């Protein structure tokens, strides 16, 4: 879909998109059309039983004022209009137009502004939401009826500050491209996306200026990464560790310590010898969601030339049962030198991250380190699919992440860490075990395990098991891979690390 911006101009036909505020108050553009139609829009809004101009509301009208279709979108009270609300409106409108078979449309934004930023910013946020919702994973569709395919090819947004809108949207579209890369990676089946092919996909970021290193099993073995390698030893696919570096801080900040992001990348998780139930196992192709988010984040940072030094580390493995697979009861030695008794081979993500986190803090000495992982089903029991779990050893870092999540509507909820939990993973014959054997506090226990490998670096763990994949559409996220975390971390970097 092509999105463009233009100054306000008369539109006489086709599909027109107009904003409405709470209680049916028409925006300036909508009021102008209402006058032309002798009050038809106001009457339609008044008669509509489920449209009052509220957040996320839409109303389609046909054959009014000479237009094939007029789509009204609700914004609520003018003082409550923020970036997220405009993004959701853009996404809802794009979905409606695609469903209706509309090929092109014009949105008129006179009278709609974003507080403190103006009309151009409002139009850009609307466009960003439309872009996010219009994405579709269709690589493997070979037989689909024409009417089922997306129809919207062009959206023109008229605003009094088209130049500002175009500039703001260019940055937002860079973020969208990062989101789309993550959605693509998470959507791919495991016979296509496995550690080596994932690493090759990450290697493509070199074209954007990202430095990419790929460590194979021989190199990881020399580094002593027994925890990560133990997870992948049952697979015919070779495990990989991918290191991404974006060196965007210039001037006096050129040599400053980076902020680091570490992603769990289990490209398929059978559970290993501790085999998962067959029902629903197909979902385990997205157990690499954390690594997918880090990859998409670096694409976004590179495309918008972020003024930050950042490091990304992806631990990529496939967890399979075989004669060579790790067994419950095995003891592995991590890169840190700490030994781990593996009670359950399906608690594998924390083993991968143990070595990835230690490697990251040991090599790069980051000012802060954030890892993302579809780590535990327990976080879904605790928080459902609306929030991701947040754990941290640093209050200031946790607050910054939570604020960034709130700003982009990728919400986090902080859960505790503490000595009482930590003692539960002590092992009788090794330094620690990877589970407690109890169902209690499963997500906390996973985070507590990870904390043993961060070496006092300001660190946060985001458990995104409940938010990586969605079974339903939302205004800006179509059903399927969500890329939850890309926008959050991009905002986190913008607000805290770019000076």
Tab-separated table of C-alpha atoms in Angstrom:
chain	number	residue	atom	x	y	z
A	1	UNK	CA	0.000	0.000	0.000
A	2	UNK	CA	1.333	3.403	-1.000
A	3	UNK	CA	0.809	6.172	1.535
A	4	UNK	CA	1.253	9.815	0.571
A	5	UNK	CA	0.498	13.231	2.037
A	6	UNK	CA	-0.988	16.284	0.344
A	7	UNK	CA	-2.346	19.739	1.254
A	8	UNK	CA	-6.108	20.060	1.762
A	9	UNK	CA	-8.007	19.977	-1.525
A	10	UNK	CA	-11.497	19.301	-2.730
A	11	UNK	CA	-12.463	15.652	-3.215
A	12	UNK	CA	-15.631	14.991	-5.164
A	13	UNK	CA	-15.898	11.212	-5.484
A	14	UNK	CA	-14.418	7.849	-4.582
A	15	UNK	CA	-13.729	6.785	-0.994
A	16	UNK	CA	-13.353	9.492	1.649
A	17	UNK	CA	-12.126	9.063	5.242
A	18	UNK	CA	-13.137	11.597	7.911
A	19	UNK	CA	-12.660	11.981	11.647
A	20	UNK	CA	-15.334	12.396	14.304
A	21	UNK	CA	-14.867	13.297	17.968
A	22	UNK	CA	-16.837	12.120	21.006
A	23	UNK	CA	-20.595	12.633	21.032
A	24	UNK	CA	-20.648	12.833	17.255
A	25	UNK	CA	-18.794	16.140	16.959
A	26	UNK	CA	-17.512	16.334	13.394
A	27	UNK	CA	-13.931	17.328	12.591
A	28	UNK	CA	-13.486	20.403	10.383
A	29	UNK	CA	-13.164	18.277	7.257
A	30	UNK	CA	-16.201	16.180	8.158
A	31	UNK	CA	-18.220	19.307	8.920
A	32	UNK	CA	-17.421	20.673	5.467
A	33	UNK	CA	-18.703	17.503	3.820
A	34	UNK	CA	-21.741	17.602	6.080
A	35	UNK	CA	-22.589	21.084	4.838
A	36	UNK	CA	-22.235	19.946	1.242
A	37	UNK	CA	-24.533	17.009	1.914
A	38	UNK	CA	-27.092	19.185	3.726
A	39	UNK	CA	-26.551	17.475	7.062
A	40	UNK	CA	-26.392	13.873	5.840
A	41	UNK	CA	-23.293	13.006	7.898
A	42	UNK	CA	-24.678	14.430	11.120
A	43	UNK	CA	-27.941	12.558	10.595
A	44	UNK	CA	-26.087	9.306	9.900
A	45	UNK	CA	-23.982	9.649	13.051
A	46	UNK	CA	-27.051	10.431	15.122
A	47	UNK	CA	-28.906	7.408	13.735
A	48	UNK	CA	-26.013	4.940	14.044
A	49	UNK	CA	-26.586	2.751	17.121
A	50	UNK	CA	-22.902	1.858	17.676
A	51	UNK	CA	-21.047	4.939	16.469
A	52	UNK	CA	-20.686	7.992	18.658
A	53	UNK	CA	-17.180	9.081	17.687
A	54	UNK	CA	-15.460	7.039	20.402
A	55	UNK	CA	-12.030	5.425	20.300
A	56	UNK	CA	-11.741	2.560	17.782
A	57	UNK	CA	-15.233	3.156	16.362
A	58	UNK	CA	-15.791	3.244	12.596
A	59	UNK	CA	-18.846	3.804	10.428
A	60	UNK	CA	-19.132	3.162	6.674
A	61	UNK	CA	-21.642	5.143	4.619
A	62	UNK	CA	-22.458	4.494	0.973
A	63	UNK	CA	-23.724	6.837	-1.714
A	64	UNK	CA	-23.642	9.946	0.488
A	65	UNK	CA	-22.746	13.369	-0.985
A	66	UNK	CA	-21.691	11.795	-4.275
A	67	UNK	CA	-19.070	9.475	-2.750
A	68	UNK	CA	-18.932	5.745	-3.326
A	69	UNK	CA	-18.058	5.372	0.331
A	70	UNK	CA	-17.422	7.607	3.322
A	71	UNK	CA	-15.658	6.078	6.299
A	72	UNK	CA	-15.943	7.882	9.622
A	73	UNK	CA	-13.479	7.060	12.376
A	74	UNK	CA	-13.860	7.945	16.036
A	75	UNK	CA	-11.223	9.680	18.154
A	76	UNK	CA	-13.015	10.352	21.437
A	77	UNK	CA	-12.482	13.672	23.184
A	78	UNK	CA	-10.083	16.058	21.372
A	79	UNK	CA	-7.939	16.457	24.486
A	80	UNK	CA	-7.483	12.670	24.658
A	81	UNK	CA	-6.168	12.296	21.119
A	82	UNK	CA	-2.657	10.852	21.329
A	83	UNK	CA	-0.330	8.916	19.032
A	84	UNK	CA	-1.680	5.484	19.937
A	85	UNK	CA	-5.281	6.564	19.410
A	86	UNK	CA	-4.445	7.894	15.947
A	87	UNK	CA	-2.510	4.736	15.077
A	88	UNK	CA	-5.446	2.575	16.119
A	89	UNK	CA	-7.777	4.713	14.006
A	90	UNK	CA	-5.507	4.333	10.980
A	91	UNK	CA	-5.347	0.583	11.435
A	92	UNK	CA	-9.097	0.228	11.865
A	93	UNK	CA	-9.746	2.290	8.732
A	94	UNK	CA	-7.240	0.296	6.663
A	95	UNK	CA	-8.883	-2.970	7.748
A	96	UNK	CA	-12.356	-1.666	6.915
A	97	UNK	CA	-11.326	-0.394	3.471
A	98	UNK	CA	-9.593	-3.668	2.623
A	99	UNK	CA	-12.636	-5.646	3.720
A	100	UNK	CA	-14.873	-3.436	1.564
A	101	UNK	CA	-12.731	-3.940	-1.529
A	102	UNK	CA	-11.676	-0.288	-1.821
A	103	UNK	CA	-8.621	0.297	-4.018
A	104	UNK	CA	-7.773	3.886	-3.083
A	105	UNK	CA	-9.005	6.411	-0.559
A	106	UNK	CA	-8.414	9.952	0.652
A	107	UNK	CA	-8.363	10.877	4.348
A	108	UNK	CA	-8.978	14.526	5.211
A	109	UNK	CA	-7.392	15.655	8.469
A	110	UNK	CA	-8.401	19.305	8.831
A	111	UNK	CA	-9.196	19.925	12.478
A	112	UNK	CA	-7.284	16.897	13.825
A	113	UNK	CA	-4.037	17.651	15.664
A	114	UNK	CA	-1.676	15.872	18.014
A	115	UNK	CA	-1.199	17.948	21.148
A	116	UNK	CA	2.151	19.730	21.149
A	117	UNK	CA	3.091	18.369	17.729
A	118	UNK	CA	0.487	19.649	15.301
A	119	UNK	CA	-1.499	18.477	12.311
A	120	UNK	CA	1.379	16.868	10.407
A	121	UNK	CA	2.248	14.589	13.308
A	122	UNK	CA	-1.390	13.530	13.647
A	123	UNK	CA	-1.566	12.538	9.992
A	124	UNK	CA	1.717	10.627	10.252
A	125	UNK	CA	0.535	8.592	13.246
A	126	UNK	CA	-2.682	7.711	11.430
A	127	UNK	CA	-0.614	6.582	8.447
A	128	UNK	CA	1.675	4.531	10.708
A	129	UNK	CA	-1.301	2.649	12.104
A	130	UNK	CA	-2.631	1.975	8.620
A	131	UNK	CA	0.772	0.672	7.542
A	132	UNK	CA	1.064	-1.642	10.562
A	133	UNK	CA	-2.375	-3.172	10.029
A	134	UNK	CA	-2.067	-3.605	6.261
A	135	UNK	CA	0.884	-6.028	6.562
A	136	UNK	CA	0.107	-9.586	5.589
A	137	UNK	CA	2.132	-12.805	5.499
A	138	UNK	CA	1.176	-14.426	2.213
A	139	UNK	CA	4.329	-16.183	1.017
A	140	UNK	CA	2.723	-19.610	0.978
A	141	UNK	CA	-0.746	-18.710	-0.326
A	142	UNK	CA	-1.202	-20.205	-3.797
A	143	UNK	CA	-4.988	-20.414	-4.075
A	144	UNK	CA	-6.953	-17.460	-2.806
A	145	UNK	CA	-10.052	-15.801	-4.190
A	146	UNK	CA	-9.535	-12.271	-5.464
A	147	UNK	CA	-12.088	-10.871	-3.038
A	148	UNK	CA	-10.136	-12.304	-0.094
A	149	UNK	CA	-6.970	-10.430	-1.017
A	150	UNK	CA	-6.199	-6.937	0.340
A	151	UNK	CA	-7.591	-4.320	-2.016
A	152	UNK	CA	-6.247	-1.023	-0.683
A	153	UNK	CA	-3.347	0.089	-2.865
A	154	UNK	CA	-3.196	3.823	-2.185
A	155	UNK	CA	-4.062	6.086	0.744
A	156	UNK	CA	-3.696	9.853	0.410
A	157	UNK	CA	-3.823	11.835	3.638
A	158	UNK	CA	-4.615	15.520	3.306
A	159	UNK	CA	-3.217	17.731	6.047
A	160	UNK	CA	-2.355	21.400	6.465
A	161	UNK	CA	1.259	20.401	7.160
A	162	UNK	CA	2.010	17.752	4.560
A	163	UNK	CA	5.771	18.329	4.722
A	164	UNK	CA	5.900	17.669	8.463
A	165	UNK	CA	3.693	14.606	8.030
A	166	UNK	CA	5.984	13.190	5.362
A	167	UNK	CA	9.065	13.692	7.540
A	168	UNK	CA	7.459	12.149	10.622
A	169	UNK	CA	6.125	9.217	8.639
A	170	UNK	CA	9.552	8.440	7.170
A	171	UNK	CA	10.817	7.710	10.673
A	172	UNK	CA	7.695	5.773	11.615
A	173	UNK	CA	7.912	3.728	8.432
A	174	UNK	CA	11.467	2.697	9.351
A	175	UNK	CA	10.050	1.279	12.573
A	176	UNK	CA	7.286	-0.422	10.605
A	177	UNK	CA	9.875	-2.141	8.413
A	178	UNK	CA	11.528	-3.503	11.537
A	179	UNK	CA	8.164	-4.709	12.798
A	180	UNK	CA	7.499	-6.435	9.479
A	181	UNK	CA	10.847	-8.238	9.515
A	182	UNK	CA	10.061	-9.600	12.965
A	183	UNK	CA	6.556	-10.652	11.936
A	184	UNK	CA	8.003	-12.402	8.896
A	185	UNK	CA	10.615	-14.284	10.916
A	186	UNK	CA	8.098	-15.371	13.551
A	187	UNK	CA	5.602	-16.476	10.887
A	188	UNK	CA	8.033	-18.686	8.966
A	189	UNK	CA	7.712	-22.449	9.491
A	190	UNK	CA	10.588	-24.268	11.135
A	191	UNK	CA	11.519	-26.194	7.996
A	192	UNK	CA	12.325	-22.823	6.410
A	193	UNK	CA	13.617	-20.872	9.413
A	194	UNK	CA	16.199	-22.797	11.422
A	195	UNK	CA	19.374	-21.554	13.127
A	196	UNK	CA	21.518	-21.288	10.002
A	197	UNK	CA	18.842	-19.749	7.791
A	198	UNK	CA	17.863	-17.315	10.571
A	199	UNK	CA	21.512	-16.286	10.860
A	200	UNK	CA	21.661	-15.768	7.097
A	201	UNK	CA	18.594	-13.542	7.288
A	202	UNK	CA	20.214	-11.477	10.032
A	203	UNK	CA	23.342	-11.228	7.878
A	204	UNK	CA	21.323	-9.224	5.346
A	205	UNK	CA	21.295	-6.317	7.803
A	206	UNK	CA	24.876	-5.624	6.750
A	207	UNK	CA	23.374	-3.886	3.714
A	208	UNK	CA	22.006	-1.250	6.125
A	209	UNK	CA	25.272	-0.726	7.981
A	210	UNK	CA	24.813	-3.226	10.816
A	211	UNK	CA	27.937	-5.229	11.644
A	212	UNK	CA	27.049	-8.924	11.784
A	213	UNK	CA	29.115	-11.818	13.172
A	214	UNK	CA	27.998	-15.447	13.154
A	215	UNK	CA	29.524	-17.928	15.578
A	216	UNK	CA	29.102	-21.615	14.851
A	217	UNK	CA	29.274	-24.546	17.248
A	218	UNK	CA	33.061	-24.889	17.006
A	219	UNK	CA	33.553	-21.284	18.091
A	220	UNK	CA	30.958	-21.549	20.858
A	221	UNK	CA	32.572	-24.715	22.129
A	222	UNK	CA	35.890	-22.876	22.460
A	223	UNK	CA	34.084	-20.182	24.454
A	224	UNK	CA	32.665	-22.814	26.810
A	225	UNK	CA	28.988	-22.327	25.927
A	226	UNK	CA	27.897	-25.723	27.217
A	227	UNK	CA	24.434	-24.534	28.246
A	228	UNK	CA	23.426	-23.264	24.796
A	229	UNK	CA	25.091	-26.128	22.940
A	230	UNK	CA	23.405	-28.699	25.165
A	231	UNK	CA	19.992	-27.521	23.995
A	232	UNK	CA	20.835	-27.909	20.312
A	233	UNK	CA	22.768	-31.166	20.476
A	234	UNK	CA	19.738	-33.293	19.622
A	235	UNK	CA	19.111	-31.468	16.348
A	236	UNK	CA	20.617	-32.067	12.922
A	237	UNK	CA	20.716	-28.264	12.585
A	238	UNK	CA	23.831	-26.495	13.834
A	239	UNK	CA	23.297	-23.951	16.590
A	240	UNK	CA	24.380	-20.367	15.941
A	241	UNK	CA	25.174	-17.240	17.912
A	242	UNK	CA	24.606	-14.043	15.946
A	243	UNK	CA	26.113	-10.735	17.058
A	244	UNK	CA	24.678	-7.481	15.679
A	245	UNK	CA	26.378	-4.132	16.202
A	246	UNK	CA	24.970	-0.729	15.283
A	247	UNK	CA	27.473	2.054	15.900
A	248	UNK	CA	25.370	5.158	15.470
A	249	UNK	CA	26.617	7.390	18.264
A	250	UNK	CA	28.843	10.079	16.802
A	251	UNK	CA	31.148	12.838	18.012
A	252	UNK	CA	32.155	12.639	21.651
A	253	UNK	CA	29.760	9.698	22.142
A	254	UNK	CA	31.373	7.541	19.462
A	255	UNK	CA	33.156	5.231	21.880
A	256	UNK	CA	30.541	5.044	24.610
A	257	UNK	CA	29.359	1.699	25.938
A	258	UNK	CA	26.444	0.195	24.040
A	259	UNK	CA	22.979	-0.735	25.173
A	260	UNK	CA	22.515	-4.467	24.588
A	261	UNK	CA	19.561	-6.610	23.530
A	262	UNK	CA	19.623	-10.395	23.761
A	263	UNK	CA	17.034	-12.674	22.159
A	264	UNK	CA	16.058	-16.275	22.713
A	265	UNK	CA	15.937	-17.943	19.308
A	266	UNK	CA	14.639	-21.500	19.617
A	267	UNK	CA	13.521	-21.943	16.016
A	268	UNK	CA	11.468	-24.972	16.977
A	269	UNK	CA	10.837	-26.357	20.430
A	270	UNK	CA	9.637	-29.920	20.758
A	271	UNK	CA	10.612	-29.853	24.417
A	272	UNK	CA	13.413	-32.291	23.644
A	273	UNK	CA	13.370	-35.513	25.674
A	274	UNK	CA	10.862	-33.794	27.999
A	275	UNK	CA	8.547	-33.859	25.001
A	276	UNK	CA	5.659	-31.431	24.752
A	277	UNK	CA	2.109	-32.667	24.033
A	278	UNK	CA	1.389	-32.931	20.322
A	279	UNK	CA	-1.667	-30.688	20.521
A	280	UNK	CA	-0.562	-27.160	19.764
A	281	UNK	CA	3.081	-28.054	19.182
A	282	UNK	CA	2.849	-26.378	15.770
A	283	UNK	CA	2.892	-23.056	17.612
A	284	UNK	CA	6.431	-23.723	18.747
A	285	UNK	CA	7.824	-22.345	15.501
A	286	UNK	CA	7.535	-18.942	17.215
A	287	UNK	CA	9.682	-19.851	20.191
A	288	UNK	CA	12.328	-17.720	18.475
A	289	UNK	CA	10.215	-14.587	19.014
A	290	UNK	CA	12.767	-12.861	21.258
A	291	UNK	CA	15.514	-13.183	18.656
A	292	UNK	CA	13.023	-12.060	16.018
A	293	UNK	CA	12.319	-8.871	17.957
A	294	UNK	CA	16.014	-8.054	18.353
A	295	UNK	CA	16.562	-8.550	14.602
A	296	UNK	CA	13.618	-6.306	13.706
A	297	UNK	CA	14.771	-3.683	16.200
A	298	UNK	CA	18.176	-3.460	14.539
A	299	UNK	CA	16.592	-3.036	11.135
A	300	UNK	CA	14.522	-0.149	12.511
A	301	UNK	CA	17.543	1.473	14.187
A	302	UNK	CA	19.619	1.166	11.024
A	303	UNK	CA	16.925	2.469	8.682
A	304	UNK	CA	16.385	5.592	10.750
A	305	UNK	CA	20.118	6.029	11.454
A	306	UNK	CA	19.647	5.951	15.223
A	307	UNK	CA	22.243	7.939	17.153
A	308	UNK	CA	23.102	5.135	19.540
A	309	UNK	CA	25.620	2.352	20.001
A	310	UNK	CA	23.682	-0.890	20.286
A	311	UNK	CA	24.538	-4.588	20.420
A	312	UNK	CA	22.178	-7.455	19.675
A	313	UNK	CA	22.927	-11.092	20.446
A	314	UNK	CA	20.753	-13.931	19.126
A	315	UNK	CA	21.037	-17.419	20.594
A	316	UNK	CA	19.723	-19.689	17.823
A	317	UNK	CA	19.044	-23.383	18.441
A	318	UNK	CA	16.551	-26.095	17.588
A	319	UNK	CA	15.382	-28.271	20.494
A	320	UNK	CA	14.780	-31.785	19.201
A	321	UNK	CA	14.602	-35.309	20.684
A	322	UNK	CA	17.090	-37.810	19.290
A	323	UNK	CA	19.728	-40.278	20.371
A	324	UNK	CA	22.088	-37.348	20.777
A	325	UNK	CA	19.686	-35.132	22.705
A	326	UNK	CA	20.281	-33.760	26.159
A	327	UNK	CA	18.659	-35.848	28.904
A	328	UNK	CA	16.899	-34.837	32.108
A	329	UNK	CA	19.527	-35.120	34.815
A	330	UNK	CA	22.451	-34.081	32.606
A	331	UNK	CA	24.847	-31.473	33.968
A	332	UNK	CA	26.263	-28.813	31.652
A	333	UNK	CA	28.883	-26.139	32.236
A	334	UNK	CA	27.945	-22.654	31.081
A	335	UNK	CA	30.328	-20.037	29.663
A	336	UNK	CA	30.322	-18.376	33.076
A	337	UNK	CA	31.807	-21.546	34.609
A	338	UNK	CA	28.635	-22.195	36.589
A	339	UNK	CA	27.232	-25.715	36.309
A	340	UNK	CA	23.570	-26.480	35.633
A	341	UNK	CA	21.647	-29.645	36.384
A	342	UNK	CA	19.038	-30.003	33.630
A	343	UNK	CA	15.905	-31.307	35.280
A	344	UNK	CA	13.687	-30.575	32.302
A	345	UNK	CA	14.863	-30.232	28.701
A	346	UNK	CA	11.756	-28.161	27.919
A	347	UNK	CA	13.082	-25.362	30.151
A	348	UNK	CA	15.628	-24.766	27.415
A	349	UNK	CA	15.313	-21.053	26.693
A	350	UNK	CA	16.978	-20.100	29.952
A	351	UNK	CA	19.937	-22.347	29.072
A	352	UNK	CA	20.346	-20.592	25.725
A	353	UNK	CA	20.112	-17.176	27.345
A	354	UNK	CA	22.514	-18.112	30.153
A	355	UNK	CA	25.397	-18.255	27.700
A	356	UNK	CA	24.128	-15.455	25.453
A	357	UNK	CA	23.763	-13.062	28.390
A	358	UNK	CA	27.143	-13.923	29.872
A	359	UNK	CA	28.831	-13.506	26.485
A	360	UNK	CA	27.155	-10.125	25.963
A	361	UNK	CA	28.107	-8.623	29.316
A	362	UNK	CA	31.587	-10.121	29.239
A	363	UNK	CA	32.522	-8.922	25.753
A	364	UNK	CA	30.693	-5.617	25.397
A	365	UNK	CA	30.405	-4.250	28.956
A	366	UNK	CA	27.022	-2.676	28.118
A	367	UNK	CA	25.490	0.194	30.070
A	368	UNK	CA	22.257	-1.804	30.175
A	369	UNK	CA	21.109	-5.190	28.917
A	370	UNK	CA	17.589	-6.284	27.989
A	371	UNK	CA	16.682	-9.821	26.993
A	372	UNK	CA	13.461	-10.966	25.367
A	373	UNK	CA	12.156	-14.507	25.378
A	374	UNK	CA	9.041	-16.566	24.952
A	375	UNK	CA	10.264	-18.129	28.155
A	376	UNK	CA	7.324	-19.525	30.133
A	377	UNK	CA	3.739	-20.583	29.707
A	378	UNK	CA	3.348	-19.501	33.312
A	379	UNK	CA	3.472	-15.832	32.317
A	380	UNK	CA	0.323	-16.381	30.256
A	381	UNK	CA	-1.411	-17.812	33.319
A	382	UNK	CA	-0.309	-14.770	35.318
A	383	UNK	CA	-0.864	-11.958	32.809
A	384	UNK	CA	-2.812	-13.329	29.863
A	385	UNK	CA	-1.999	-11.853	26.465
A	386	UNK	CA	-2.350	-8.128	27.198
A	387	UNK	CA	0.896	-7.599	29.113
A	388	UNK	CA	4.377	-9.082	28.911
A	389	UNK	CA	6.213	-9.920	32.096
A	390	UNK	CA	8.973	-7.547	33.194
A	391	UNK	CA	11.739	-8.553	35.600
A	392	UNK	CA	14.729	-6.418	36.463
A	393	UNK	CA	17.595	-5.912	38.880
A	394	UNK	CA	17.411	-2.139	38.333
A	395	UNK	CA	14.397	0.009	39.223
A	396	UNK	CA	15.317	2.880	36.901
A	397	UNK	CA	15.714	0.545	33.923
A	398	UNK	CA	12.410	-1.157	34.682
A	399	UNK	CA	10.627	2.195	34.861
A	400	UNK	CA	12.078	3.309	31.528
A	401	UNK	CA	10.964	0.109	29.817
A	402	UNK	CA	7.478	0.286	31.322
A	403	UNK	CA	7.130	3.917	30.204
A	404	UNK	CA	8.202	3.062	26.661
A	405	UNK	CA	5.730	0.176	26.565
A	406	UNK	CA	2.902	2.387	27.747
A	407	UNK	CA	3.721	5.012	25.110
A	408	UNK	CA	3.417	2.538	22.225
A	409	UNK	CA	0.727	0.304	23.768
A	410	UNK	CA	3.027	-2.678	24.249
A	411	UNK	CA	2.390	-3.016	27.928
A	412	UNK	CA	4.638	-4.523	30.597
A	413	UNK	CA	3.857	-5.635	34.129
A	414	UNK	CA	6.697	-5.955	36.596
A	415	UNK	CA	6.977	-9.134	38.641
A	416	UNK	CA	9.318	-9.701	41.598
A	417	UNK	CA	12.726	-11.249	42.036
A	418	UNK	CA	14.262	-12.187	45.386
A	419	UNK	CA	16.431	-14.483	47.434
A	420	UNK	CA	13.503	-16.682	48.424
A	421	UNK	CA	12.978	-17.568	44.782
A	422	UNK	CA	16.681	-17.828	44.017
A	423	UNK	CA	17.263	-20.488	46.669
A	424	UNK	CA	14.716	-22.730	44.978
A	425	UNK	CA	16.997	-23.348	42.000
A	426	UNK	CA	19.981	-24.454	44.057
A	427	UNK	CA	20.985	-28.008	43.098
A	428	UNK	CA	22.260	-30.771	45.356
A	429	UNK	CA	24.979	-31.767	42.869
A	430	UNK	CA	25.608	-28.672	40.698
A	431	UNK	CA	25.540	-24.908	41.092
A	432	UNK	CA	21.891	-24.746	40.049
A	433	UNK	CA	19.074	-26.612	38.355
A	434	UNK	CA	16.977	-25.218	35.523
A	435	UNK	CA	13.575	-25.753	37.199
A	436	UNK	CA	12.385	-26.281	40.757
A	437	UNK	CA	10.121	-29.267	40.133
A	438	UNK	CA	7.159	-27.228	41.375
A	439	UNK	CA	4.560	-25.289	39.388
A	440	UNK	CA	4.847	-22.338	41.747
A	441	UNK	CA	6.092	-18.989	40.400
A	442	UNK	CA	7.232	-20.481	37.108
A	443	UNK	CA	7.949	-17.186	35.353
A	444	UNK	CA	9.787	-15.765	38.360
A	445	UNK	CA	11.941	-18.882	38.655
A	446	UNK	CA	12.926	-18.534	34.980
A	447	UNK	CA	13.896	-14.903	35.505
A	448	UNK	CA	15.743	-15.735	38.716
A	449	UNK	CA	17.791	-18.291	36.792
A	450	UNK	CA	18.732	-15.703	34.155
A	451	UNK	CA	19.808	-13.183	36.768
A	452	UNK	CA	22.665	-15.487	37.759
A	453	UNK	CA	24.296	-14.743	34.397
A	454	UNK	CA	24.112	-10.939	34.176
A	455	UNK	CA	26.973	-10.173	36.585
A	456	UNK	CA	25.381	-7.048	38.113
A	457	UNK	CA	24.899	-5.224	34.800
A	458	UNK	CA	21.613	-3.209	34.835
A	459	UNK	CA	19.395	-5.849	33.264
A	460	UNK	CA	15.788	-6.557	32.413
A	461	UNK	CA	14.079	-9.697	31.195
A	462	UNK	CA	10.889	-9.459	29.141
A	463	UNK	CA	8.862	-12.668	29.064
A	464	UNK	CA	6.853	-12.271	25.848
A	465	UNK	CA	5.337	-15.753	25.666
A	466	UNK	CA	1.804	-14.368	25.851
A	467	UNK	CA	2.271	-11.451	23.473
A	468	UNK	CA	4.364	-12.814	20.585
A	469	UNK	CA	1.438	-14.371	18.726
A	470	UNK	CA	-2.209	-13.304	18.607
A	471	UNK	CA	-5.238	-15.370	17.748
A	472	UNK	CA	-7.250	-12.301	16.756
A	473	UNK	CA	-6.902	-9.007	14.939
A	474	UNK	CA	-6.353	-5.762	16.811
A	475	UNK	CA	-6.450	-2.294	15.234
A	476	UNK	CA	-2.746	-2.194	14.361
A	477	UNK	CA	-1.807	-5.884	14.529
A	478	UNK	CA	-3.342	-8.494	12.220
A	479	UNK	CA	-3.881	-11.987	13.573
A	480	UNK	CA	-0.640	-13.951	13.879
A	481	UNK	CA	2.869	-12.717	14.638
A	482	UNK	CA	2.686	-9.441	16.577
A	483	UNK	CA	6.345	-8.287	16.735
A	484	UNK	CA	5.592	-7.193	20.308
A	485	UNK	CA	8.741	-5.517	21.580
A	486	UNK	CA	10.092	-3.850	18.444
A	487	UNK	CA	8.173	-0.603	18.905
A	488	UNK	CA	8.675	-0.746	22.673
A	489	UNK	CA	12.454	-1.063	22.446
A	490	UNK	CA	12.751	1.469	19.632
A	491	UNK	CA	10.925	3.969	21.840
A	492	UNK	CA	13.089	2.954	24.816
A	493	UNK	CA	16.223	3.720	22.785
A	494	UNK	CA	14.793	7.005	21.484
A	495	UNK	CA	13.835	8.282	24.917
A	496	UNK	CA	16.922	7.206	26.833
A	497	UNK	CA	20.002	6.629	24.685
A	498	UNK	CA	20.115	9.053	21.771
A	499	UNK	CA	21.046	12.203	23.683
